[in-house]
Coordinates of C-alpha atoms in Angstrom, one line a residue:
X1 CA 122.4 94.0 39.7
X2 CA 121.0 97.6 39.3
X3 CA 123.3 100.6 39.7
X4 CA 122.9 102.4 43.0
X5 CA 121.1 105.7 42.5
X6 CA 123.6 107.5 44.6
X7 CA 126.6 106.7 42.4
X8 CA 126.4 109.7 40.1
X9 CA 129.1 111.3 38.0
X10 CA 129.4 114.1 40.6
X11 CA 129.9 111.6 43.4
X12 CA 132.6 109.7 41.4
X13 CA 134.3 113.0 40.6
X14 CA 134.2 114.0 44.2
X15 CA 135.9 110.8 45.2
X16 CA 138.5 111.1 42.4
X17 CA 139.2 114.7 43.4
X18 CA 139.7 113.6 47.0
X19 CA 142.4 111.1 45.8
X20 CA 144.0 113.7 43.7
X21 CA 144.1 116.3 46.5
X22 CA 145.4 113.9 49.1
X23 CA 147.9 111.7 47.1
X24 CA 148.7 113.7 43.9
X25 CA 148.2 113.1 40.2
X26 CA 150.4 110.0 40.0
X27 CA 148.2 108.2 42.6
X28 CA 145.0 108.7 40.6
X29 CA 143.7 105.4 39.3
X30 CA 140.5 103.4 38.9
X31 CA 141.6 101.3 41.8
X32 CA 142.2 104.3 44.1
X33 CA 138.9 105.9 43.3
X34 CA 137.0 102.7 43.7
X35 CA 138.6 102.3 47.1
X36 CA 137.6 105.9 48.0
X37 CA 134.0 104.9 47.1
X38 CA 134.2 101.7 49.0
X39 CA 133.6 99.5 46.0
X40 CA 135.6 97.0 43.8
X41 CA 137.6 98.3 40.9
X42 CA 135.6 96.3 38.3
X43 CA 132.4 97.7 39.7
X44 CA 133.6 101.2 39.0
X45 CA 134.1 100.3 35.4
X46 CA 130.4 100.0 35.1
X47 CA 130.2 103.8 35.5
X48 CA 133.5 105.1 34.2
X49 CA 135.5 103.8 31.2
X50 CA 139.0 104.6 32.3
X51 CA 141.3 107.1 34.1
X52 CA 141.0 109.5 31.2
X53 CA 137.3 109.9 31.9
X54 CA 138.0 110.3 35.6
X55 CA 140.3 113.2 34.8
X56 CA 137.6 114.8 32.7
X57 CA 135.0 114.5 35.5
X58 CA 137.5 116.1 38.0
X59 CA 138.0 119.1 35.7
X60 CA 134.3 119.5 35.3
X61 CA 133.8 119.4 39.0
X62 CA 136.4 122.0 39.8
X63 CA 135.4 124.4 37.1
X64 CA 131.7 123.9 37.6
X65 CA 131.8 126.1 40.7
X66 CA 132.9 129.2 38.9
X67 CA 130.5 132.1 39.1
X68 CA 130.0 133.6 35.6
X69 CA 127.8 136.5 36.7
X70 CA 129.6 139.8 36.2
X71 CA 129.1 143.2 37.8
X72 CA 127.2 145.6 35.5
X73 CA 128.6 148.8 34.1
X74 CA 132.3 147.9 34.5
X75 CA 135.1 148.0 32.0
X76 CA 135.9 145.0 29.8
X77 CA 139.3 144.7 31.5
X78 CA 137.6 144.6 34.9
X79 CA 135.2 141.9 33.7
X80 CA 138.0 139.8 32.2
X81 CA 140.0 140.2 35.4
X82 CA 137.1 139.0 37.4
X83 CA 136.6 135.9 35.2
X84 CA 140.3 135.1 35.3
X85 CA 140.6 135.5 39.1
X86 CA 137.6 133.3 39.6
X87 CA 139.2 130.6 37.5
X88 CA 142.4 130.9 39.5
X89 CA 140.5 130.7 42.8
X90 CA 138.6 127.5 41.7
X91 CA 141.8 125.8 40.6
X92 CA 143.9 127.1 43.5
X93 CA 142.1 124.9 46.0
X94 CA 143.2 121.9 44.0
X95 CA 146.7 122.5 42.6
X96 CA 147.1 118.9 41.3
X97 CA 144.3 119.7 38.8
X98 CA 146.5 122.2 37.0
X99 CA 148.1 119.7 34.5
X100 CA 144.6 118.3 33.7
X101 CA 143.4 121.6 32.5
X102 CA 145.7 121.4 29.4
X103 CA 144.3 118.1 28.3
X104 CA 140.6 118.1 29.4
X105 CA 139.4 121.7 29.5
X106 CA 138.0 121.3 25.9
X107 CA 135.7 118.5 27.1
X108 CA 134.4 120.1 30.2
X109 CA 131.0 121.9 29.7
X110 CA 131.9 124.3 32.5
X111 CA 135.1 125.3 30.7
X112 CA 133.0 126.0 27.6
X113 CA 130.7 128.2 29.6
X114 CA 133.6 130.1 31.0
X115 CA 135.0 130.6 27.6
X116 CA 131.7 131.8 26.2
X117 CA 131.6 134.4 29.0
X118 CA 135.1 135.6 28.2
X119 CA 134.3 135.8 24.5
X120 CA 131.1 137.7 25.3
X121 CA 133.2 140.3 27.1
X122 CA 135.7 140.5 24.3
X123 CA 132.9 140.9 21.7
X124 CA 131.3 143.7 23.7
X125 CA 134.7 145.4 23.9
X126 CA 134.9 145.4 20.0
X127 CA 137.1 142.4 19.4
X128 CA 136.0 140.5 16.3
X129 CA 137.3 138.0 13.8
X130 CA 141.0 137.0 14.1
X131 CA 141.7 139.6 16.7
X132 CA 139.1 138.1 19.0
X133 CA 140.8 134.7 18.4
X134 CA 144.2 136.1 19.3
X135 CA 142.9 137.9 22.4
X136 CA 141.1 134.8 23.6
X137 CA 144.2 132.6 23.1
X138 CA 146.5 135.2 24.7
X139 CA 144.3 135.3 27.8
X140 CA 144.0 131.5 28.0
X141 CA 147.7 131.2 27.5
X142 CA 148.5 133.6 30.3
X143 CA 146.0 132.0 32.7
X144 CA 147.2 128.5 32.2
X145 CA 150.9 129.5 32.3
X146 CA 150.4 131.5 35.4
X147 CA 148.6 128.6 37.2
X148 CA 151.4 126.3 36.3
X149 CA 154.1 128.7 37.4
X150 CA 152.2 129.5 40.7
X151 CA 151.6 125.8 41.6
X152 CA 154.5 123.9 40.0
X153 CA 157.3 126.5 40.2
X154 CA 156.3 129.3 42.6
X155 CA 158.6 132.2 43.3
X156 CA 158.6 131.1 46.9
X157 CA 160.2 127.8 45.9
X158 CA 163.9 126.7 45.9
X159 CA 164.3 127.7 42.2
X160 CA 164.2 131.4 43.0
X161 CA 166.7 131.0 45.8
X162 CA 169.0 129.1 43.5
X163 CA 168.9 131.9 40.9
X164 CA 169.3 134.6 43.5
X165 CA 172.5 132.8 44.6
X166 CA 174.1 132.9 41.2
X167 CA 177.3 134.9 41.0
X168 CA 176.4 138.5 40.2
X169 CA 179.5 139.0 38.1
X170 CA 178.3 136.4 35.6
X171 CA 174.5 136.8 36.0
X172 CA 173.9 140.3 37.2
X173 CA 170.3 140.7 36.0
X174 CA 169.1 137.2 36.6
X175 CA 170.4 137.1 40.2
X176 CA 169.1 140.6 41.0
X177 CA 165.6 139.8 39.5
X178 CA 165.5 136.6 41.5
X179 CA 166.2 138.5 44.7
X180 CA 163.4 140.9 43.8
X181 CA 161.1 138.0 43.0
X182 CA 161.4 136.7 46.6
X183 CA 159.5 139.8 47.7
X184 CA 156.7 139.3 45.3
X185 CA 153.6 137.5 46.5
X186 CA 151.5 135.1 44.4
X187 CA 148.5 137.5 44.2
X188 CA 150.7 140.4 43.2
X189 CA 152.5 138.4 40.5
X190 CA 149.2 137.1 39.0
X191 CA 147.4 140.4 39.0
X192 CA 150.4 142.3 37.7
X193 CA 150.9 139.9 34.8
X194 CA 147.3 139.9 34.0
X195 CA 147.2 143.7 33.9
X196 CA 150.1 143.7 31.5
X197 CA 148.3 141.2 29.2
X198 CA 145.0 143.1 29.2
X199 CA 146.8 146.5 28.7
X200 CA 148.5 145.0 25.6
X201 CA 145.1 143.8 24.3
X202 CA 143.7 147.3 24.1
X203 CA 142.0 148.1 20.8
X204 CA 143.1 151.0 18.5
X205 CA 140.8 152.5 15.9
X206 CA 142.6 150.5 13.2
X207 CA 142.0 147.3 15.1
X208 CA 138.2 147.9 15.2
X209 CA 138.1 148.0 11.5
X210 CA 139.6 144.5 11.0

């Protein structure tokens, strides 16, 4: 029996993402995606090897929509901010994808293209060699960590309330900071943290000679 022309990797990824968005990561399975596509589980195996491949297709679908065109004549910090915010926006529409970024971003061509764009900006800014490696890793580390914090442990969640309720006599700084955190929006938190990271990445004259 020939494969239907309409059953493309993009269509499979769209069905898998629908399952993920609706039912969460724990519910993602070959059977669930096959049901979303209106086909038998064994038929889906003709196109996809296993759940691991499904997860990779989802990551590629989500990251594939990121615009990599950057405004001309802007600072390197502004360009990196733009790329980071576009990644956050793409993932923000599908919070259950966040854990998959850690295990599948290296396989996704769209992730590689985003990384190439980031490295191009860093190179234009004068980062080379080991310092470019560190700068790239720091930016990736902040972005992935911020996405996890925003979607898996947001400041608007019960954890912040629990910390704010700690006895001030024993935890003066933690309780006060948690109370302040309740007034901090997700956008302000992300952009403020990213600004700190990019400021710390600034090159000195000595750095440029490494």
